[in-house]
Tab-separated table of C-alpha atoms in Angstrom:
chain	number	residue	atom	x	y	z
Y	3	MET	CA	11.432	6.306	13.944
Y	4	THR	CA	14.754	6.794	12.245
Y	5	THR	CA	17.765	4.539	12.025
Y	6	THR	CA	21.177	5.468	10.728
Y	7	SER	CA	22.602	2.252	9.305
Y	8	ARG	CA	21.408	-0.047	6.563
Y	9	THR	CA	20.901	-3.562	7.900
Y	10	THR	CA	21.034	-6.809	6.001
Y	11	ALA	CA	17.963	-8.954	5.419
Y	12	SER	CA	17.059	-11.570	7.995
Y	13	GLU	CA	18.143	-15.160	7.480
Y	14	GLY	CA	14.642	-16.074	6.344
Y	15	ASP	CA	14.598	-13.334	3.739
Y	16	ARG	CA	18.052	-14.332	2.510
Y	17	VAL	CA	16.929	-17.926	2.036
Y	18	ALA	CA	13.801	-16.748	0.206
Y	19	VAL	CA	15.895	-14.729	-2.219
Y	20	GLU	CA	18.447	-17.464	-2.786
Y	21	ARG	CA	15.717	-19.960	-3.628
Y	22	SER	CA	14.168	-17.746	-6.281
Y	23	ALA	CA	15.715	-17.376	-9.706
Y	24	HIS	CA	13.110	-14.688	-10.214
Y	25	LEU	CA	14.476	-12.435	-7.457
Y	26	THR	CA	18.136	-13.190	-8.090
Y	27	ASP	CA	17.975	-12.377	-11.805
Y	28	PRO	CA	20.590	-9.594	-12.220
Y	29	ARG	CA	18.052	-7.568	-14.184
Y	30	ALA	CA	15.743	-7.448	-11.145
Y	31	GLY	CA	18.161	-4.971	-9.571
Y	32	ALA	CA	17.022	-2.833	-6.661
Y	33	THR	CA	13.389	-3.706	-7.336
Y	34	GLY	CA	13.973	-7.395	-6.660
Y	35	ARG	CA	16.008	-6.647	-3.549
Y	36	GLU	CA	13.396	-4.243	-2.199
Y	37	ILE	CA	10.562	-6.698	-2.744
Y	38	ALA	CA	12.543	-9.404	-0.952
Y	39	HIS	CA	13.517	-7.466	2.165
Y	40	GLN	CA	9.995	-6.430	3.137
Y	41	PRO	CA	9.406	-8.967	5.939
Y	42	THR	CA	12.598	-7.717	7.572
Y	43	MET	CA	11.454	-4.114	7.176
Y	44	TRP	CA	8.080	-4.885	8.774
Y	45	ARG	CA	9.820	-6.212	11.861
Y	46	ARG	CA	11.967	-3.082	11.947
Y	47	VAL	CA	8.943	-0.812	11.627
Y	48	ALA	CA	7.178	-2.541	14.523
Y	49	ALA	CA	10.281	-2.236	16.712
Y	50	ASP	CA	10.664	1.458	15.822
Y	51	VAL	CA	7.008	2.190	16.586
Y	52	THR	CA	7.343	0.491	19.948
Y	53	ALA	CA	10.458	2.536	20.746
Y	54	ARG	CA	8.644	5.803	20.001
Y	55	GLN	CA	5.315	4.836	21.524
Y	56	ASP	CA	5.348	7.443	24.322
Y	57	GLU	CA	6.285	10.293	21.994
Y	58	VAL	CA	3.685	9.280	19.437
Y	59	GLN	CA	0.928	9.056	22.020
Y	60	ARG	CA	1.796	12.467	23.482
Y	61	PHE	CA	1.223	13.902	20.022
Y	62	LEU	CA	-1.778	11.845	18.929
Y	63	GLY	CA	-3.560	11.297	22.233
Y	64	PRO	CA	-5.041	14.817	22.625
Y	65	LEU	CA	-6.060	14.868	18.966
Y	66	LEU	CA	-7.809	11.498	19.030
Y	67	ALA	CA	-9.684	12.648	22.138
Y	68	LEU	CA	-11.472	15.300	20.043
Y	69	ASP	CA	-14.961	14.114	19.113
Y	70	ASP	CA	-15.041	16.198	15.934
Y	71	LEU	CA	-11.523	15.393	14.692
Y	72	ARG	CA	-11.336	14.611	10.997
Y	73	ILE	CA	-8.447	12.411	9.879
Y	74	VAL	CA	-7.341	12.879	6.264
Y	75	LEU	CA	-4.890	10.401	4.724
Y	76	THR	CA	-3.064	11.828	1.728
Y	77	GLY	CA	-0.338	11.132	-0.797
Y	78	ALA	CA	0.092	10.830	-4.562
Y	79	GLY	CA	0.087	7.652	-6.638
Y	80	THR	CA	1.082	4.646	-4.544
Y	81	SER	CA	1.325	6.910	-1.486
Y	82	ALA	CA	-2.347	7.802	-1.988
Y	83	PHE	CA	-3.216	4.106	-2.063
Y	84	VAL	CA	-1.626	3.731	1.380
Y	85	GLY	CA	-4.503	5.902	2.559
Y	86	GLU	CA	-7.094	3.967	0.568
Y	87	ILE	CA	-6.094	0.753	2.322
Y	88	LEU	CA	-5.984	2.341	5.768
Y	89	ALA	CA	-9.128	4.496	5.695
Y	90	PRO	CA	-11.765	1.707	5.866
Y	91	ALA	CA	-9.790	-0.185	8.501
Y	92	LEU	CA	-9.208	2.882	10.684
Y	93	THR	CA	-12.820	4.013	10.339
Y	94	ARG	CA	-13.932	0.613	11.589
Y	95	GLN	CA	-11.365	0.477	14.392
Y	96	LEU	CA	-11.523	4.079	15.636
Y	97	ARG	CA	-15.237	4.591	14.907
Y	98	ARG	CA	-14.587	8.069	13.603
Y	99	ARG	CA	-14.331	9.854	10.278
Y	100	VAL	CA	-11.244	8.909	8.273
Y	101	ASP	CA	-10.979	10.076	4.654
Y	102	ALA	CA	-8.442	9.093	2.008
Y	103	VAL	CA	-7.878	12.096	-0.279
Y	104	PRO	CA	-4.948	12.251	-2.745
Y	105	THR	CA	-2.637	15.258	-2.562
Y	106	THR	CA	-3.461	15.777	-6.225
Y	107	ASP	CA	-7.087	16.458	-5.237
Y	108	ILE	CA	-6.092	18.704	-2.341
Y	109	VAL	CA	-3.785	20.817	-4.497
Y	110	SER	CA	-6.260	21.197	-7.348
Y	111	ASN	CA	-9.443	21.520	-5.247
Y	112	PRO	CA	-8.665	22.705	-1.699
Y	113	GLN	CA	-12.022	24.451	-1.264
Y	114	GLU	CA	-13.847	21.173	-1.826
Y	115	VAL	CA	-11.577	18.968	0.281
Y	116	PHE	CA	-11.509	21.406	3.216
Y	117	ALA	CA	-15.048	22.755	2.904
Y	118	GLU	CA	-15.733	21.833	6.547
Y	119	ASN	CA	-13.621	23.800	8.997
Y	120	LEU	CA	-13.054	20.938	11.424
Y	121	PRO	CA	-10.047	20.114	13.599
Y	122	THR	CA	-7.996	17.973	11.244
Y	123	LEU	CA	-5.109	15.534	11.429
Y	124	LEU	CA	-3.522	15.453	7.978
Y	125	VAL	CA	-1.490	12.269	7.551
Y	126	SER	CA	0.898	12.699	4.618
Y	127	PHE	CA	2.553	9.689	2.985
Y	128	ALA	CA	5.614	10.082	0.790
Y	129	ARG	CA	8.523	7.897	-0.246
Y	130	SER	CA	10.841	10.803	-1.091
Y	131	GLY	CA	8.806	13.754	0.180
Y	132	ASP	CA	10.002	15.726	-2.836
Y	133	SER	CA	6.965	15.393	-5.102
Y	134	PRO	CA	5.609	18.888	-5.820
Y	135	GLU	CA	2.214	18.187	-4.278
Y	136	SER	CA	3.562	16.835	-0.977
Y	137	VAL	CA	4.395	20.095	0.806
Y	138	ALA	CA	1.781	22.058	-1.149
Y	139	ALA	CA	-1.021	19.907	0.308
Y	140	THR	CA	0.104	20.629	3.873
Y	141	VAL	CA	0.369	24.370	3.133
Y	142	LEU	CA	-3.136	24.441	1.673
Y	143	ALA	CA	-4.512	22.638	4.719
Y	144	ASP	CA	-2.920	25.263	6.985
Y	145	ARG	CA	-4.417	28.080	4.914
Y	146	SER	CA	-7.879	26.547	4.687
Y	147	LEU	CA	-8.464	25.321	8.241
Y	148	ASP	CA	-8.249	26.900	11.685
Y	149	SER	CA	-6.824	23.828	13.417
Y	150	VAL	CA	-4.494	21.389	11.607
Y	151	HIS	CA	-1.879	18.962	12.844
Y	152	HIS	CA	0.394	16.971	10.581
Y	153	LEU	CA	1.602	13.379	10.836
Y	154	ILE	CA	4.313	12.953	8.212
Y	155	VAL	CA	5.094	9.344	7.261
Y	156	THR	CA	8.062	9.241	4.904
Y	157	CYS	CA	11.136	7.237	3.967
Y	158	ASN	CA	13.484	10.139	3.278
Y	159	PRO	CA	14.843	12.317	6.107
Y	160	GLU	CA	16.318	14.722	3.538
Y	161	GLY	CA	13.071	15.154	1.633
Y	162	GLU	CA	11.387	18.549	1.600
Y	163	LEU	CA	8.334	17.257	3.439
Y	164	ALA	CA	10.394	15.935	6.359
Y	165	ARG	CA	12.553	19.068	6.501
Y	166	VAL	CA	9.635	21.496	6.466
Y	167	HIS	CA	7.756	19.690	9.218
Y	168	GLY	CA	10.683	18.428	11.276
Y	169	THR	CA	10.719	21.421	13.648
Y	170	ASP	CA	7.032	22.361	13.612
Y	171	GLU	CA	5.362	21.769	16.979
Y	172	ARG	CA	2.104	20.932	15.194
Y	173	SER	CA	3.806	18.124	13.281
Y	174	LEU	CA	5.281	14.717	13.991
Y	175	VAL	CA	7.593	13.098	11.441
Y	176	LEU	CA	7.786	9.304	11.333
Y	177	LEU	CA	10.778	8.099	9.331
Y	178	MET	CA	10.693	4.594	7.946
Y	179	PRO	CA	13.879	2.456	7.933
Y	180	PRO	CA	16.312	3.935	5.387
Y	181	GLU	CA	16.236	0.773	3.264
Y	182	THR	CA	12.591	1.510	2.458
Y	183	ASN	CA	13.481	4.652	0.506
Y	184	ASP	CA	13.231	2.444	-2.572
Y	185	GLU	CA	15.861	3.003	-5.220
Y	186	GLY	CA	13.772	1.232	-7.825
Y	187	PHE	CA	11.216	3.049	-9.934
Y	188	ALA	CA	8.179	1.411	-8.327
Y	189	MET	CA	7.312	1.798	-4.659
Y	190	THR	CA	7.424	-1.568	-2.898
Y	191	SER	CA	8.893	-1.659	0.621
Y	192	SER	CA	8.156	2.043	1.086
Y	193	PHE	CA	4.485	1.324	0.452
Y	194	THR	CA	4.078	-1.601	2.835
Y	195	SER	CA	6.164	0.015	5.583
Y	196	MET	CA	4.081	3.190	5.562
Y	197	VAL	CA	0.851	1.161	5.719
Y	198	LEU	CA	2.129	-0.820	8.678
Y	199	ALA	CA	3.599	2.097	10.639
Y	200	THR	CA	0.453	4.193	10.318
Y	201	TRP	CA	-1.834	1.341	11.340
Y	202	LEU	CA	0.281	0.692	14.408
Y	203	VAL	CA	0.471	4.306	15.593
Y	204	LEU	CA	-3.179	5.191	14.953
Y	205	ASN	CA	-4.661	1.896	16.044
Y	206	ALA	CA	-2.328	1.698	19.068
Y	207	GLY	CA	-3.095	-1.976	19.465
Y	208	GLU	CA	-0.555	-4.087	21.321
Y	209	GLN	CA	-2.094	-7.181	19.762
Y	210	ASP	CA	-1.285	-5.887	16.274
Y	211	VAL	CA	2.335	-5.157	17.220
Y	212	ALA	CA	2.645	-8.764	18.350
Y	213	MET	CA	0.944	-9.934	15.151
Y	214	VAL	CA	3.596	-8.314	12.941
Y	215	GLU	CA	5.912	-11.300	13.388
Y	216	ARG	CA	3.233	-13.605	11.990
Y	217	VAL	CA	2.563	-11.207	9.118
Y	218	ALA	CA	6.291	-11.057	8.370
Y	219	GLU	CA	6.539	-14.833	8.366
Y	220	ALA	CA	3.554	-15.037	5.996
Y	221	GLY	CA	5.380	-12.626	3.703
Y	222	ALA	CA	8.533	-14.708	3.867
Y	223	THR	CA	6.461	-17.756	2.947
Y	224	VAL	CA	5.167	-15.990	-0.167
Y	225	LEU	CA	8.722	-15.135	-1.191
Y	226	ARG	CA	9.992	-18.616	-0.432
Y	227	GLU	CA	7.181	-20.664	-1.955
Y	228	ARG	CA	5.469	-18.513	-4.567
Y	229	ALA	CA	8.105	-16.323	-6.246
Y	230	ASP	CA	8.965	-18.705	-9.070
Y	231	THR	CA	5.324	-19.769	-9.501
Y	232	VAL	CA	4.366	-16.116	-9.935
Y	233	ALA	CA	7.256	-15.620	-12.379
Y	234	GLU	CA	5.906	-18.469	-14.506
Y	235	LEU	CA	2.435	-16.933	-14.342
Y	236	ALA	CA	3.818	-13.584	-15.499
Y	237	SER	CA	5.638	-15.226	-18.399
Y	238	ARG	CA	2.394	-16.535	-19.954
Y	239	GLY	CA	1.887	-13.267	-21.801
Y	240	TYR	CA	-1.357	-12.013	-20.288
Y	241	LYS	CA	-2.244	-8.655	-21.826
Y	242	ARG	CA	-4.903	-7.713	-19.277
Y	243	VAL	CA	-4.752	-8.220	-15.539
Y	244	VAL	CA	-7.598	-7.472	-13.134
Y	245	TYR	CA	-7.260	-7.185	-9.346
Y	246	LEU	CA	-10.327	-7.356	-7.119
Y	247	GLY	CA	-10.955	-6.987	-3.389
Y	248	SER	CA	-13.348	-5.486	-0.861
Y	249	GLY	CA	-12.939	-2.746	1.755
Y	250	SER	CA	-9.261	-2.173	2.460
Y	251	LEU	CA	-8.468	-4.770	-0.183
Y	252	THR	CA	-10.038	-2.581	-2.880
Y	253	GLY	CA	-7.259	-0.083	-2.209
Y	254	LEU	CA	-4.800	-2.947	-2.371
Y	255	ALA	CA	-6.264	-4.005	-5.720
Y	256	ARG	CA	-5.672	-0.491	-7.014
Y	257	GLU	CA	-2.040	-0.499	-5.913
Y	258	SER	CA	-1.576	-3.979	-7.390
Y	259	ALA	CA	-2.918	-2.844	-10.753
Y	260	LEU	CA	-0.585	0.139	-10.766
Y	261	LYS	CA	2.482	-2.052	-10.140
Y	262	VAL	CA	2.113	-4.143	-13.274
Y	263	LEU	CA	1.216	-1.071	-15.341
Y	264	GLU	CA	4.360	0.710	-14.116
Y	265	LEU	CA	6.836	-2.140	-14.446
Y	266	SER	CA	5.518	-3.279	-17.840
Y	267	ALA	CA	5.728	0.332	-19.101
Y	268	GLY	CA	2.032	0.099	-19.969
Y	269	ASP	CA	2.387	-3.017	-22.124
Y	270	VAL	CA	0.150	-4.987	-19.727
Y	271	VAL	CA	-3.177	-3.229	-19.260
Y	272	SER	CA	-4.404	-3.485	-15.682
Y	273	TYR	CA	-7.675	-2.779	-13.936
Y	274	PHE	CA	-8.951	-2.848	-10.364
Y	275	ASP	CA	-12.355	-2.796	-8.709
Y	276	SER	CA	-14.281	-3.969	-5.691
Y	277	SER	CA	-15.550	-7.514	-5.804
Y	278	LEU	CA	-19.175	-6.379	-6.018
Y	279	GLY	CA	-18.558	-3.382	-8.265
Y	280	PHE	CA	-16.798	-5.328	-11.009
Y	281	ARG	CA	-20.013	-6.736	-12.451
Y	282	HIS	CA	-21.485	-3.300	-13.070
Y	283	GLY	CA	-19.850	-2.725	-16.448
Y	284	PRO	CA	-16.108	-3.037	-15.752
Y	285	LYS	CA	-16.210	-6.812	-16.267
Y	286	SER	CA	-16.235	-5.948	-19.976
Y	287	VAL	CA	-12.444	-5.570	-19.744
Y	288	VAL	CA	-11.997	-9.352	-19.458
Y	289	ASP	CA	-11.080	-11.153	-22.670
Y	290	GLY	CA	-9.350	-14.372	-23.699
Y	291	ALA	CA	-5.903	-13.069	-22.717
Y	292	SER	CA	-6.854	-11.926	-19.220
Y	293	LEU	CA	-5.813	-12.876	-15.708
Y	294	ALA	CA	-7.872	-12.111	-12.601
Y	295	ILE	CA	-6.445	-12.007	-9.079
Y	296	VAL	CA	-8.965	-11.906	-6.230
Y	297	TYR	CA	-8.117	-11.001	-2.640
Y	298	LEU	CA	-10.324	-12.701	-0.037
Y	299	SER	CA	-11.234	-10.651	3.023
Y	300	THR	CA	-10.674	-12.130	6.472
Y	301	ASP	CA	-14.100	-10.819	7.511
Y	302	PRO	CA	-16.535	-13.769	7.159
Y	303	TYR	CA	-19.392	-11.622	5.861
Y	304	THR	CA	-17.336	-9.650	3.325
Y	305	ARG	CA	-15.478	-12.755	2.186
Y	306	GLN	CA	-18.694	-14.194	0.741
Y	307	TYR	CA	-18.764	-11.500	-1.942
Y	308	ASP	CA	-15.111	-12.043	-2.807
Y	309	GLU	CA	-15.752	-15.764	-3.193
Y	310	ASP	CA	-18.829	-15.064	-5.334
Y	311	ILE	CA	-16.850	-13.157	-7.973
Y	312	ALA	CA	-13.965	-15.649	-7.847
Y	313	VAL	CA	-16.354	-18.528	-8.574
Y	314	GLU	CA	-18.062	-16.576	-11.345
Y	315	LEU	CA	-14.803	-15.591	-13.041
Y	316	GLY	CA	-13.440	-19.115	-12.740
Y	317	ASP	CA	-16.469	-20.431	-14.631
Y	318	GLN	CA	-16.175	-17.742	-17.311
Y	319	MET	CA	-12.416	-17.398	-17.749
Y	320	GLY	CA	-11.146	-20.823	-16.762
Y	321	LYS	CA	-9.913	-21.523	-13.257
Y	322	GLU	CA	-6.294	-21.482	-14.456
Y	323	ASN	CA	-6.737	-17.782	-15.222
Y	324	VAL	CA	-8.108	-16.838	-11.789
Y	325	ILE	CA	-5.756	-16.661	-8.820
Y	326	VAL	CA	-7.344	-16.356	-5.373
Y	327	LEU	CA	-5.403	-15.251	-2.288
Y	328	GLY	CA	-6.744	-15.854	1.199
Y	329	SER	CA	-5.752	-16.322	4.802
Y	330	ARG	CA	-7.410	-19.735	4.886
Y	331	PRO	CA	-8.869	-22.291	2.428
Y	332	SER	CA	-12.345	-21.909	0.951
Y	333	GLU	CA	-15.052	-24.559	0.805
Y	334	ARG	CA	-16.373	-22.936	-2.380
Y	335	LEU	CA	-13.112	-22.657	-4.311
Y	336	ASP	CA	-10.908	-25.503	-5.482
Y	337	SER	CA	-7.670	-23.599	-5.102
Y	338	VAL	CA	-6.721	-20.717	-2.805
Y	339	TRP	CA	-3.182	-19.516	-2.261
Y	340	THR	CA	-3.304	-19.440	1.522
Y	341	LEU	CA	-1.116	-17.578	4.002
Y	342	PRO	CA	-0.378	-19.407	7.244
Y	343	GLY	CA	-0.704	-17.767	10.627
Y	344	VAL	CA	-2.752	-14.675	9.738
Y	345	GLU	CA	-6.285	-16.072	9.812
Y	346	ASP	CA	-7.236	-13.653	12.604
Y	347	ALA	CA	-5.430	-10.604	11.196
Y	348	PRO	CA	-7.409	-7.613	9.886
Y	349	ASP	CA	-7.415	-7.055	6.141
Y	350	VAL	CA	-5.106	-4.055	6.494
Y	351	LEU	CA	-2.343	-6.366	7.775
Y	352	VAL	CA	-3.115	-9.306	5.486
Y	353	ALA	CA	-2.703	-6.810	2.639
Y	354	LEU	CA	1.051	-6.728	3.291
Y	355	PRO	CA	1.877	-10.336	2.312
Y	356	PHE	CA	-0.888	-10.251	-0.328
Y	357	VAL	CA	0.766	-7.383	-2.188
Y	358	LEU	CA	4.011	-9.332	-2.489
Y	359	VAL	CA	2.268	-11.504	-5.090
Y	360	ALA	CA	1.297	-8.425	-7.090
Y	361	GLN	CA	4.806	-7.004	-6.837
Y	362	LEU	CA	6.340	-10.316	-7.900
Y	363	PHE	CA	3.932	-10.552	-10.836
Y	364	ALA	CA	4.812	-7.030	-11.960
Y	365	LEU	CA	8.521	-7.816	-11.685
Y	366	GLY	CA	8.049	-11.027	-13.667
Y	367	ALA	CA	6.047	-9.272	-16.376
Y	368	SER	CA	8.747	-6.633	-16.687
Y	369	LEU	CA	11.511	-9.221	-17.055
Y	370	ALA	CA	9.450	-11.290	-19.507
Y	371	LEU	CA	9.060	-8.208	-21.699
Y	372	GLY	CA	12.814	-7.640	-21.704
Y	373	LEU	CA	12.541	-4.462	-19.626
Y	374	THR	CA	14.695	-3.283	-16.739
Y	375	PRO	CA	12.399	-3.052	-13.692
Y	376	ASP	CA	14.427	-0.288	-12.038
Y	377	THR	CA	13.969	1.883	-15.137
Y	378	PRO	CA	11.005	0.463	-17.063
Y	379	SER	CA	10.463	3.778	-18.880
Y	380	PRO	CA	13.913	4.713	-20.213
Y	381	SER	CA	12.377	7.464	-22.359
Y	382	GLY	CA	11.651	9.392	-19.169
Y	383	GLN	CA	7.907	9.560	-19.860
Y	384	VAL	CA	7.371	8.755	-16.177
Y	385	ASN	CA	9.861	9.232	-13.367
Y	386	ARG	CA	10.640	7.912	-9.889
Y	387	VAL	CA	9.871	11.367	-8.455
Y	388	VAL	CA	7.177	13.057	-10.516
Y	389	LYS	CA	8.223	16.008	-12.669
Y	390	GLY	CA	6.424	18.698	-14.634
Y	391	VAL	CA	3.911	19.755	-11.956
Y	392	THR	CA	3.283	23.474	-11.486
Y	393	VAL	CA	1.714	24.381	-8.125
Y	394	HIS	CA	-0.265	27.539	-8.815
Y	395	PRO	CA	-0.738	30.292	-6.215
Y	396	TYR	CA	-3.857	29.990	-4.063
Y	397	ASP	CA	-5.361	33.071	-2.427
Y	398	GLY	CA	-7.261	31.107	0.212
Y	399	ARG	CA	-10.762	32.066	-0.907
C-alpha cells in the first residue's frame, strides 16, 4: 500500500482550506495542512487497499479461518486509540475476539497480555514505527506465543517496525500514503488513515470501500462549513473539555481529549468517557468553564444513551456549552451538527469526519493560547517520537 510521490489535495480540500482563516493561519503549519488533507488521504487509502486486495486476502484469509484466532490491536498513544475505535466494531462485524491492548501494556506486562497461548494476529499501528515499544511488542509476542502473525500498519517505510517486518513471511506491512506521516507534533491524518485501512482490510466489505467517498465528502463538509465555527468555539477560553461517546466512539472520545491536551501543552484540561459511564463520578470534572462534546452513535439503540447525556448536560451546563455531533438530526435535541450522506455508515467510519471537529478545536485552542501547533511543547517535555523509554530484557518466563 505504498506510493512514492506526494500528491496535492483534491479540489474540494483546497476549497475547504482556502475558505478557512483557521486552517490558513501561517502558525497552523503542518498541523493545519495535515488536518485539511484527510478526505483526500481517505480516498487514497481506499484505492490502495483495493489495489492490494488479493495480496491482503492471501495473508489474512487463512488466519481469519481459524476459529480460535485472537486478534490484538496495539500501538502507543494515539496509535493505541486506533485499536480502541476498531476493536468494538470488528468484534461486532467478525463475531470473534478482538482486543485493543497498548504496546505499553505488552512491553511492561507480556505474561498477562499473552497468558493464553492462542494463534494470534498482532496488528501494530505506528506513525513513525520508531517508538521504542513498537518493535519490542512484536518481539515479546513472538517469544510468548507459539503461533503469531503480524499486520503492520504504519506511515513510515523507513521506520524500524516496517524494516524489521518487511521481509518476514509471517508479516504483512501496510504503508499509508506518505503524506500521512504527519510532520506536526500531533497525529491527525496518520490516525484516521490507519483506522480506515485496517477496517477495510479486516472487514473486507465492498460496501464500505464504496462508502469511503461519502465519508470523505462528509469530512470535506466539516472542513468547509465548520472550521471557523470551531475556531470561534476554541477561542472562548474553555479550561475543561469533555468528550463522550459509546462503543467505538468512546475510543474516539479518548483520542479527541488527547488532541486538545497535546496542542494546548496541557493548558486545557481534557477528559473522556462513555456516555453512560460519565455519570458515575467523572461528571464532577464539569464546572462553569467547561465544554462538552458528545458523539452520537449511528446505532439506534446505542444512540439513545448518547442523547440522554447530551440532554442532561445541556440542562446543567447550558446548551451553548454542549456540542453534539451526529449523522442525522435528533428529535430530542435542539441542535446537532449533522454530517450528510453517512446516516447508514458504521460508527467506525463516522468517527473519521467526527474527529476533524476535535482536531480543529485542538488547533484553535493552540492558536488562541499563542502556541505553535507543530511544536506546542518547545521545552521538549514531550516529543513527536517518544524518548526516554528503556526496554528491559525479558527472559520469557
